[in-house]
CSV table of C-alpha atoms in Angstrom, one decimal:
chain,number,residue,atom,x,y,z
A,1,MET,CA,44.5,-9.9,110.6
A,2,ARG,CA,47.4,-11.7,112.1
A,3,VAL,CA,50.7,-9.9,112.5
A,4,ARG,CA,53.9,-10.8,114.3
A,5,PHE,CA,56.9,-9.2,116.0
A,6,ALA,CA,59.9,-11.3,115.7
A,7,PRO,CA,63.0,-9.9,117.4
A,8,SER,CA,66.4,-11.7,117.4
A,9,PRO,CA,67.7,-12.0,121.0
A,10,THR,CA,71.2,-10.9,120.1
A,11,GLY,CA,71.0,-7.8,122.3
A,12,GLU,CA,68.6,-5.4,123.9
A,13,LEU,CA,65.4,-4.1,122.3
A,14,HIS,CA,66.5,-1.1,120.4
A,15,ILE,CA,64.3,1.9,119.6
A,16,GLY,CA,63.8,0.8,116.0
A,17,GLY,CA,62.7,-2.6,117.1
A,18,ALA,CA,60.4,-1.0,119.7
A,19,ARG,CA,58.8,1.1,117.0
A,20,THR,CA,58.3,-2.0,114.8
A,21,ALA,CA,56.7,-3.8,117.8
A,22,LEU,CA,54.5,-0.8,118.5
A,23,PHE,CA,53.3,-0.5,114.9
A,24,ASN,CA,52.4,-4.2,114.8
A,25,TRP,CA,50.6,-3.9,118.1
A,26,LEU,CA,48.6,-0.8,117.1
A,27,LEU,CA,47.7,-2.5,113.8
A,28,ALA,CA,46.5,-5.6,115.5
A,29,ARG,CA,44.5,-3.7,118.1
A,30,HIS,CA,43.0,-1.3,115.5
A,31,GLU,CA,41.9,-4.2,113.3
A,32,GLN,CA,40.9,-6.4,116.3
A,33,GLY,CA,43.4,-9.0,115.1
A,34,GLN,CA,46.1,-11.0,116.7
A,35,LEU,CA,49.8,-10.3,117.4
A,36,VAL,CA,52.2,-13.2,117.6
A,37,LEU,CA,55.5,-12.8,119.5
A,38,ARG,CA,58.2,-14.9,117.9
A,39,ILE,CA,61.7,-15.1,119.2
A,40,GLU,CA,64.1,-15.7,116.3
A,41,ASP,CA,66.9,-17.4,118.3
A,42,THR,CA,68.5,-19.6,115.7
A,43,ASP,CA,71.8,-17.6,116.0
A,44,ARG,CA,73.0,-19.8,118.9
A,45,GLU,CA,76.3,-17.9,119.3
A,46,ARG,CA,74.7,-14.5,119.8
A,47,SER,CA,71.3,-15.3,121.2
A,48,SER,CA,71.0,-15.8,125.0
A,49,PRO,CA,68.2,-16.3,127.6
A,50,GLU,CA,69.3,-13.0,129.2
A,51,ASN,CA,68.6,-11.1,125.9
A,52,VAL,CA,65.2,-12.9,125.6
A,53,ALA,CA,64.3,-11.8,129.1
A,54,SER,CA,65.5,-8.3,128.4
A,55,ILE,CA,63.4,-8.0,125.2
A,56,ILE,CA,60.3,-9.4,126.9
A,57,ASP,CA,60.8,-7.0,129.9
A,58,ALA,CA,61.1,-4.1,127.5
A,59,LEU,CA,57.9,-5.0,125.7
A,60,ARG,CA,56.1,-5.3,129.1
A,61,TRP,CA,57.5,-2.0,130.2
A,62,LEU,CA,56.1,-0.4,127.0
A,63,GLU,CA,52.8,-2.2,127.9
A,64,LEU,CA,52.7,-4.0,124.5
A,65,ASP,CA,51.0,-7.3,125.0
A,66,TRP,CA,50.7,-10.2,122.6
A,67,ASP,CA,48.0,-12.8,121.8
A,68,GLU,CA,50.3,-15.8,121.1
A,69,GLY,CA,53.8,-16.7,122.1
A,70,PRO,CA,56.5,-16.3,122.7
A,71,VAL,CA,57.2,-18.9,120.1
A,72,PHE,CA,60.9,-19.8,119.9
A,73,GLN,CA,62.2,-20.4,116.4
A,74,SER,CA,64.8,-22.8,117.8
A,75,GLU,CA,62.1,-25.1,119.0
A,76,ARG,CA,60.7,-25.6,115.5
A,77,SER,CA,63.7,-27.3,114.0
A,78,ALA,CA,61.8,-30.5,113.3
A,79,ARG,CA,59.2,-28.6,111.3
A,80,HIS,CA,61.9,-26.8,109.4
A,81,ALA,CA,63.5,-30.1,108.6
A,82,GLU,CA,60.2,-31.5,107.4
A,83,ALA,CA,59.6,-28.4,105.2
A,84,GLN,CA,63.2,-28.6,103.8
A,85,GLN,CA,62.7,-32.3,102.8
A,86,ALA,CA,59.4,-31.5,101.2
A,87,LEU,CA,61.1,-28.9,98.9
A,88,LEU,CA,63.9,-31.4,98.1
A,89,ASP,CA,61.4,-34.1,97.3
A,90,SER,CA,59.3,-31.8,95.0
A,91,GLY,CA,62.4,-30.6,93.1
A,92,ARG,CA,61.9,-27.0,94.4
A,93,ALA,CA,65.3,-27.3,96.1
A,94,TYR,CA,68.5,-29.2,95.5
A,95,ARG,CA,71.7,-30.0,97.3
A,96,SER,CA,74.9,-28.2,96.1
A,97,SER,CA,78.5,-28.1,97.3
A,98,ALA,CA,79.1,-24.9,95.4
A,99,THR,CA,81.3,-22.5,97.3
A,100,ALA,CA,81.5,-18.7,97.2
A,101,GLU,CA,84.4,-19.0,94.8
A,102,ASP,CA,82.2,-21.3,92.6
A,103,VAL,CA,79.5,-18.6,92.5
A,104,LYS,CA,82.1,-16.0,91.5
A,105,GLU,CA,83.4,-18.2,88.7
A,106,TYR,CA,79.8,-18.8,87.5
A,107,LYS,CA,79.2,-15.0,87.3
A,108,ARG,CA,82.5,-14.5,85.6
A,109,ARG,CA,81.4,-16.9,82.9
A,110,HIS,CA,77.8,-15.8,82.6
A,111,GLY,CA,77.9,-12.2,83.6
A,112,ALA,CA,77.9,-10.3,86.9
A,113,GLU,CA,74.2,-9.6,86.7
A,114,ARG,CA,73.3,-13.3,86.2
A,115,GLY,CA,72.0,-15.1,89.2
A,116,PHE,CA,73.8,-18.3,90.2
A,117,ARG,CA,72.3,-21.6,89.1
A,118,GLY,CA,73.8,-24.8,90.5
A,119,GLU,CA,73.5,-28.5,89.6
A,120,PRO,CA,71.9,-31.0,91.9
A,121,GLU,CA,74.4,-33.1,93.9
A,122,ALA,CA,74.2,-36.0,96.3
A,123,SER,CA,75.3,-33.9,99.3
A,124,GLY,CA,76.0,-30.3,100.3
A,125,ALA,CA,73.9,-27.3,101.3
A,126,VAL,CA,70.4,-26.9,100.2
A,127,ARG,CA,69.6,-24.3,97.6
A,128,LEU,CA,66.1,-23.1,96.5
A,129,ARG,CA,65.5,-23.2,92.8
A,130,VAL,CA,64.7,-19.8,91.4
A,131,PRO,CA,62.9,-19.8,88.0
A,132,ASP,CA,64.9,-18.3,85.1
A,133,GLU,CA,61.9,-16.5,83.7
A,134,GLY,CA,59.7,-13.8,85.2
A,135,ALA,CA,60.0,-11.9,88.4
A,136,THR,CA,58.9,-11.8,92.0
A,137,VAL,CA,56.9,-8.7,92.8
A,138,VAL,CA,56.8,-7.4,96.3
A,139,HIS,CA,53.4,-5.6,96.8
A,140,ASP,CA,54.4,-3.3,99.7
A,141,LEU,CA,51.6,-1.4,101.4
A,142,ILE,CA,54.0,1.5,102.1
A,143,ARG,CA,56.4,1.5,99.2
A,144,GLY,CA,54.2,0.2,96.4
A,145,GLU,CA,55.5,-2.5,94.1
A,146,THR,CA,59.1,-3.6,93.8
A,147,ARG,CA,60.0,-6.0,91.1
A,148,PHE,CA,62.9,-8.5,91.4
A,149,GLU,CA,63.8,-10.1,88.1
A,150,HIS,CA,64.5,-13.8,88.6
A,151,VAL,CA,67.4,-13.8,86.2
A,152,HIS,CA,69.4,-11.6,88.6
A,153,LEU,CA,68.6,-13.6,91.7
A,154,ASP,CA,71.0,-16.4,92.9
A,155,ASP,CA,69.5,-19.7,93.9
A,156,PRO,CA,69.7,-18.9,97.7
A,157,VAL,CA,71.0,-21.3,100.3
A,158,ILE,CA,68.1,-22.2,102.6
A,159,ALA,CA,69.9,-24.8,104.7
A,160,ARG,CA,73.5,-25.7,105.6
A,161,ALA,CA,75.0,-29.1,104.8
A,162,ASP,CA,74.3,-30.2,108.4
A,163,GLY,CA,70.6,-29.6,107.9
A,164,SER,CA,70.4,-26.4,110.0
A,165,VAL,CA,68.2,-23.9,108.1
A,166,LEU,CA,68.9,-20.3,107.3
A,167,TYR,CA,67.0,-17.2,108.3
A,168,ASN,CA,65.0,-16.5,105.1
A,169,PHE,CA,63.7,-20.1,105.0
A,170,ALA,CA,62.8,-20.4,108.7
A,171,VAL,CA,61.0,-17.1,108.7
A,172,ALA,CA,58.9,-17.9,105.7
A,173,ILE,CA,57.9,-21.3,107.0
A,174,ASP,CA,57.1,-19.8,110.4
A,175,ASP,CA,55.0,-17.1,108.8
A,176,LEU,CA,53.2,-19.7,106.7
A,177,ASP,CA,52.4,-22.0,109.7
A,178,ALA,CA,51.3,-19.1,111.9
A,179,ARG,CA,49.0,-17.9,109.1
A,180,ILE,CA,50.5,-14.4,109.3
A,181,SER,CA,48.5,-12.1,107.1
A,182,HIS,CA,50.7,-8.9,107.3
A,183,VAL,CA,54.4,-8.7,107.8
A,184,VAL,CA,55.3,-5.2,109.1
A,185,ARG,CA,59.0,-4.7,109.6
A,186,GLY,CA,61.9,-2.4,108.9
A,187,GLU,CA,62.9,-1.3,105.4
A,188,ASP,CA,66.3,-3.1,105.9
A,189,HIS,CA,64.4,-6.4,105.4
A,190,LEU,CA,63.1,-5.5,101.9
A,191,SER,CA,66.0,-7.4,100.2
A,192,ASN,CA,64.9,-10.5,102.1
A,193,THR,CA,61.3,-10.4,101.0
A,194,PRO,CA,61.7,-11.8,97.5
A,195,LYS,CA,63.6,-14.8,98.9
A,196,GLN,CA,60.9,-15.4,101.5
A,197,LEU,CA,58.2,-15.1,98.9
A,198,LEU,CA,60.0,-17.7,96.7
A,199,VAL,CA,60.2,-20.0,99.7
A,200,LEU,CA,56.5,-19.5,100.4
A,201,GLU,CA,55.7,-20.3,96.7
A,202,GLY,CA,57.9,-23.4,96.8
A,203,ALA,CA,56.5,-24.6,100.1
A,204,GLN,CA,52.9,-24.3,98.9
A,205,ALA,CA,53.7,-26.0,95.6
A,206,ALA,CA,55.2,-28.8,97.7
A,207,GLY,CA,51.9,-29.2,99.6
A,208,LEU,CA,52.8,-27.1,102.7
A,209,GLY,CA,50.2,-24.7,104.1
A,210,GLU,CA,48.1,-24.7,100.9
A,211,GLN,CA,45.3,-22.8,102.5
A,212,ALA,CA,47.4,-20.3,104.4
A,213,PRO,CA,47.6,-16.8,103.0
A,214,VAL,CA,50.7,-15.3,101.5
A,215,PRO,CA,51.5,-12.4,103.8
A,216,VAL,CA,51.1,-8.8,102.7
A,217,TYR,CA,54.3,-6.8,103.4
A,218,ALA,CA,54.9,-3.3,104.7
A,219,HIS,CA,58.4,-2.1,105.2
A,220,LEU,CA,58.8,0.8,107.7
A,221,PRO,CA,61.2,3.7,107.0
A,222,LEU,CA,64.5,3.6,108.8
A,223,LEU,CA,65.1,5.7,111.9
A,224,HIS,CA,67.8,8.4,111.8
A,225,GLY,CA,69.1,10.8,114.4
A,226,PRO,CA,68.5,14.5,114.4
A,227,ASP,CA,71.6,14.9,112.1
A,228,GLY,CA,70.1,12.7,109.4
A,229,ARG,CA,72.5,9.8,110.0
A,230,LYS,CA,71.4,6.3,111.0
A,231,LEU,CA,70.3,6.2,114.6
A,232,SER,CA,73.0,5.0,117.0
A,233,LYS,CA,74.3,5.5,120.5
A,234,ARG,CA,76.0,8.8,119.5
A,235,HIS,CA,72.5,10.2,119.4
A,236,GLY,CA,71.7,9.3,123.0
A,237,ALA,CA,69.5,6.5,124.2
A,238,ALA,CA,69.5,3.6,121.7
A,239,SER,CA,67.4,1.0,123.5
A,240,VAL,CA,64.2,0.8,125.4
A,241,ALA,CA,66.1,-0.1,128.6
A,242,GLU,CA,68.1,3.2,128.3
A,243,LEU,CA,64.9,5.2,127.9
A,244,ARG,CA,63.4,3.5,131.0
A,245,ASP,CA,66.6,4.1,133.0
A,246,ALA,CA,66.5,7.8,131.9
A,247,GLY,CA,63.1,8.2,133.5
A,248,TYR,CA,60.8,8.3,130.6
A,249,LEU,CA,57.2,7.2,130.9
A,250,PRO,CA,56.0,4.3,128.8
A,251,GLU,CA,52.9,6.1,127.6
A,252,ALA,CA,55.0,9.1,126.4
A,253,VAL,CA,57.5,6.7,124.6
A,254,ARG,CA,54.6,5.0,122.9
A,255,ASN,CA,53.2,8.3,121.8
A,256,TYR,CA,56.5,9.5,120.4
A,257,LEU,CA,57.5,6.3,118.7
A,258,ALA,CA,54.1,6.2,117.0
A,259,LEU,CA,54.8,9.5,115.3
A,260,LEU,CA,58.1,8.4,113.9
A,261,GLY,CA,57.2,7.7,110.3
A,262,TRP,CA,53.4,7.8,110.8
A,263,GLY,CA,51.0,10.8,110.7
A,264,SER,CA,47.7,11.0,112.6
A,265,GLY,CA,46.1,12.8,109.7
A,266,ASP,CA,46.3,16.2,111.5
A,267,ASP,CA,48.8,18.1,113.5
A,268,SER,CA,48.1,16.3,116.8
A,269,THR,CA,51.2,15.5,118.8
A,270,VAL,CA,49.9,14.4,122.2
A,271,LEU,CA,47.8,11.3,121.5
A,272,SER,CA,46.7,8.8,124.1
A,273,THR,CA,47.2,5.1,123.5
A,274,GLU,CA,43.4,4.8,122.9
A,275,GLU,CA,43.6,7.5,120.3
A,276,LEU,CA,46.6,5.9,118.6
A,277,ILE,CA,44.7,2.6,118.4
A,278,ALA,CA,41.6,4.3,116.9
A,279,ARG,CA,43.6,6.2,114.3
A,280,PHE,CA,46.4,3.9,113.3
A,281,ASP,CA,46.7,2.6,109.8
A,282,LEU,CA,49.5,1.8,107.3
A,283,GLU,CA,48.2,4.3,104.7
A,284,HIS,CA,49.7,7.2,106.6
A,285,VAL,CA,53.1,5.6,107.1
A,286,SER,CA,55.8,7.6,105.3
A,287,ARG,CA,58.4,6.2,102.9
A,288,SER,CA,61.0,8.7,104.1
A,289,PRO,CA,63.3,8.1,107.1
A,290,ALA,CA,62.0,9.3,110.4
A,291,ARG,CA,64.2,11.2,112.8
A,292,PHE,CA,64.4,10.2,116.4
A,293,ASP,CA,65.1,13.3,118.5
A,294,GLU,CA,65.5,12.8,122.2
A,295,VAL,CA,65.0,16.5,122.8
A,296,LYS,CA,61.5,16.2,121.4
A,297,LEU,CA,60.8,13.0,123.4
A,298,ARG,CA,61.9,14.8,126.5
A,299,TRP,CA,59.5,17.7,125.9
A,300,LEU,CA,56.6,15.3,125.2
A,301,ASN,CA,57.5,13.3,128.4
A,302,GLY,CA,57.3,16.5,130.3
A,303,VAL,CA,53.8,17.1,129.0
A,304,TYR,CA,52.8,13.6,130.2
A,305,ILE,CA,54.4,14.2,133.6
A,306,ARG,CA,52.5,17.5,134.1
A,307,ALA,CA,49.2,15.7,133.2
A,308,LEU,CA,49.6,13.0,135.9
A,309,PRO,CA,47.8,13.3,139.2
A,310,ALA,CA,50.3,14.3,141.9
A,311,ASP,CA,49.9,11.2,143.9
A,312,GLU,CA,50.4,9.0,140.9
A,313,LEU,CA,53.5,10.9,139.8
A,314,ALA,CA,54.8,10.5,143.4
A,315,ALA,CA,54.3,6.7,143.2
A,316,ARG,CA,56.1,6.5,139.9
A,317,VAL,CA,59.0,8.7,141.0
A,318,ALA,CA,59.3,6.5,144.2
A,319,ALA,CA,59.4,3.3,142.1
A,320,PHE,CA,61.9,4.8,139.7
A,321,LEU,CA,64.2,5.9,142.6
A,322,ARG,CA,64.0,2.5,144.2
A,323,ASP,CA,64.9,0.8,141.0
A,324,SER,CA,67.8,3.2,140.6
A,325,GLY,CA,69.2,2.4,144.0
A,326,HIS,CA,67.7,5.2,146.1
A,327,SER,CA,66.5,2.9,148.9
A,328,SER,CA,65.7,5.9,151.1
A,329,ALA,CA,63.0,7.2,148.7
A,330,GLY,CA,59.6,6.8,150.2
A,331,GLU,CA,56.0,7.8,149.6
A,332,ASP,CA,55.3,9.7,152.8
A,333,GLU,CA,53.6,13.0,152.9
A,334,ARG,CA,56.8,15.0,152.7
A,335,PHE,CA,58.1,13.1,149.7
A,336,THR,CA,54.7,13.4,147.9
A,337,ARG,CA,54.8,17.1,148.5
A,338,ALA,CA,58.3,17.4,147.1
A,339,VAL,CA,57.2,15.7,144.0
A,340,ALA,CA,54.2,18.0,143.7
A,341,ILE,CA,56.3,21.2,143.9
A,342,SER,CA,58.7,19.7,141.3
A,343,GLN,CA,56.1,18.6,138.8
A,344,GLU,CA,56.2,21.8,136.7
A,345,LYS,CA,60.0,21.7,136.4
A,346,ILE,CA,60.9,18.1,135.6
A,347,HIS,CA,60.7,16.4,132.2
A,348,THR,CA,61.6,12.9,133.3
A,349,LEU,CA,61.4,10.9,136.5
A,350,ALA,CA,65.2,11.1,136.7
A,351,ASP,CA,65.0,14.9,136.9
A,352,PHE,CA,63.4,14.8,140.3
A,353,TRP,CA,66.2,13.7,142.6
A,354,PRO,CA,68.8,16.2,141.4
A,355,LEU,CA,66.2,18.9,141.7
A,356,ALA,CA,64.5,18.1,145.0
A,357,GLY,CA,66.6,15.3,146.6
A,358,PRO,CA,68.8,17.7,148.5
A,359,LEU,CA,65.7,19.1,150.3
A,360,LEU,CA,64.8,15.6,151.4
A,361,ASP,CA,68.2,14.3,152.5
A,362,GLY,CA,70.4,17.4,152.6
A,363,SER,CA,73.2,15.6,150.7
A,364,SER,CA,74.2,18.2,148.1
A,365,ASP,CA,77.1,20.6,148.5
A,366,ASP,CA,78.2,22.7,145.6
A,367,PRO,CA,81.4,24.6,146.4
A,368,LYS,CA,81.0,26.9,143.5
A,369,ALA,CA,77.4,27.8,144.6
A,370,ARG,CA,78.6,28.6,148.1
A,371,GLU,CA,81.4,30.7,146.8
A,372,ARG,CA,79.1,32.6,144.4
A,373,TRP,CA,76.2,33.2,146.8
A,374,LEU,CA,77.4,32.8,150.4
A,375,GLY,CA,80.2,35.3,150.5
A,376,LYS,CA,80.3,38.1,152.9
A,377,THR,CA,77.3,40.0,151.3
A,378,GLY,CA,75.3,36.8,150.8
A,379,ARG,CA,75.7,35.7,154.4
A,380,ALA,CA,74.7,39.1,155.7
A,381,THR,CA,71.6,39.0,153.6
A,382,LEU,CA,70.9,35.4,154.7
A,383,ALA,CA,71.2,36.3,158.3
A,384,GLU,CA,68.4,39.0,157.8
A,385,VAL,CA,66.3,36.5,155.8
A,386,ARG,CA,66.6,34.1,158.8
A,387,ASP,CA,65.1,36.7,161.1
A,388,ALA,CA,62.3,37.3,158.7
A,389,LEU,CA,61.4,33.7,158.4
A,390,ALA,CA,61.8,33.1,162.1
A,391,GLY,CA,59.2,35.8,162.7
A,392,ALA,CA,56.7,34.6,160.1
A,393,GLU,CA,53.3,34.0,161.7
A,394,SER,CA,52.9,30.6,159.9
A,395,PHE,CA,55.0,28.6,157.6
A,396,ASP,CA,52.8,27.5,154.7
A,397,GLU,CA,53.8,28.6,151.1
A,398,ALA,CA,51.6,31.7,151.2
A,399,ALA,CA,53.1,32.9,154.5
A,400,VAL,CA,56.7,32.1,153.5
A,401,GLY,CA,56.1,33.9,150.1
A,402,ALA,CA,54.7,36.9,151.8
A,403,ALA,CA,57.6,37.1,154.3
A,404,LEU,CA,60.2,36.8,151.6
A,405,GLN,CA,58.6,39.2,149.2
A,406,ALA,CA,58.1,41.8,152.0
A,407,PHE,CA,61.8,41.4,152.8
A,408,VAL,CA,62.9,41.9,149.2
A,409,ALA,CA,60.7,45.0,148.9
A,410,ARG,CA,61.8,46.5,152.3
A,411,ARG,CA,65.5,46.1,151.5
A,412,GLY,CA,65.2,47.1,147.8
A,413,LEU,CA,67.1,44.1,146.6
A,414,LYS,CA,66.8,42.0,143.5
A,415,PRO,CA,64.9,38.8,144.2
A,416,ARG,CA,67.7,36.6,143.1
A,417,ASP,CA,70.1,38.3,145.6
A,418,VAL,CA,67.8,37.1,148.3
A,419,TYR,CA,66.5,33.8,147.0
A,420,GLN,CA,69.7,32.3,145.7
A,421,PRO,CA,71.7,32.6,149.0
A,422,LEU,CA,68.7,31.1,150.7
A,423,ARG,CA,68.4,28.3,148.1
A,424,VAL,CA,72.1,27.4,148.5
A,425,ALA,CA,71.7,27.4,152.3
A,426,ILE,CA,68.8,25.0,152.4
A,427,SER,CA,69.7,22.8,149.4
A,428,GLY,CA,73.4,23.1,149.0
A,429,THR,CA,72.9,24.0,145.3
A,430,THR,CA,71.5,26.7,143.1
A,431,VAL,CA,68.8,24.4,141.7
A,432,SER,CA,65.6,23.5,143.5
A,433,PRO,CA,61.8,23.7,143.2
A,434,GLY,CA,60.3,27.1,143.8
A,435,ILE,CA,61.9,28.8,146.8
A,436,PHE,CA,58.7,29.5,148.6
A,437,GLU,CA,57.6,25.9,148.1
A,438,SER,CA,61.0,24.5,149.1
A,439,VAL,CA,61.1,26.5,152.4
A,440,ALA,CA,57.6,25.5,153.3
A,441,LEU,CA,58.4,21.9,152.5
A,442,LEU,CA,61.3,21.9,155.0
A,443,GLY,CA,59.3,23.7,157.7
A,444,ARG,CA,60.4,26.4,160.0
A,445,GLU,CA,62.7,24.3,162.3
A,446,GLU,CA,64.6,22.5,159.5
A,447,THR,CA,64.9,25.7,157.4
A,448,LEU,CA,66.4,27.7,160.3
A,449,ARG,CA,68.7,24.8,161.1
A,450,ARG,CA,70.1,24.7,157.6
A,451,ILE,CA,70.5,28.5,157.5
A,452,ASP,CA,72.4,28.4,160.8
A,453,GLY,CA,74.6,25.7,159.4
A,454,ALA,CA,75.4,27.7,156.3
A,455,LEU,CA,76.1,30.8,158.3
A,456,ALA,CA,78.4,28.9,160.7
A,457,ALA,CA,80.3,27.3,157.8
A,458,GLY,CA,81.1,30.7,156.3
């Protein structure tokens, strides 16, 4: 089996493209086949080296490797010209100067449903001859058979008058030369498939790639947002880069994308990459649109975060923070401990710093939190809490918890009326990891210093 992922570098790798890449990768790995990476960069106005680099970076972040490539379509112009000439020489294609208006006039005379047929000319664009009889049948592994009657198909333009080839021609020749056995791509390409099959048929009849297989096609269902509309930026992250910047883990993204339009055969949701490779096939890909829901991805990412060893999670959080511009983020013992006490509360790597960052650098200051919890009553309670903590025999989590719980019980207060003033005093906000863990992380000296500062500021 030989499959290919062929992005156009006109922008970042979007989530739909990432799922297509993943499905091709899973299929190749499951069948012990090869995956070819082809960059379809013939749109010179919109393609750029920066976009190519961004796409490759996104694939590497997703940890999707390839066996051949990247092959740049723009570097195959000589081969495309050779194939174009072979079709012209064999009579499978012809030159035509017909304009869009000429095509409209043809249909006005012959009927709107009649495909355009031109007459050979000495110059002009190159059109592929479509037979008048019969049909091209797309045998789709997901959708079944789709029949395209030739009488309704225009002779498609496969090259401009200057010799530059168009998408459907270049793609078909590239697939033929690469001996691609399965083309797995989005449903939006279904209308291109009969044109590409006709190019393949004409190319082989003209003596090109006679022994190469004609690919089998599988068109993946489209991705929609939770509201059932086509996926776009209004639904949240739209590209792999945005998911990475939002703090998602690549293994969680792989897991979630694999379930968009494909079923594992049971109700399993959390599947390792090894399990996905072992189970993946095209038989269980749905025809119906799949819904990308970032809320569900966030939940699944949290499951993966909680399954990581604490030291590995700390290393990932540190790397994420450095990439995000938090140059002060380190991997010392205090930082590692801060990650550990946050692990049950965060769903993405980006959640860590808003939750625990104030404990590490004391930078947060929420005026509303101070007003709500450090008024006269709150400061009075905080002063007593200070004394209780100052007198604690030790300052690990167990000792801190025992001291605070004893104080709550002795004063007959609700826990939140004790813990929230303390939390605001030590972190500047009402959000932090567990209060016992947070206080123990700071240590006695720093905790008392921050409490004194809060009391003095009141």
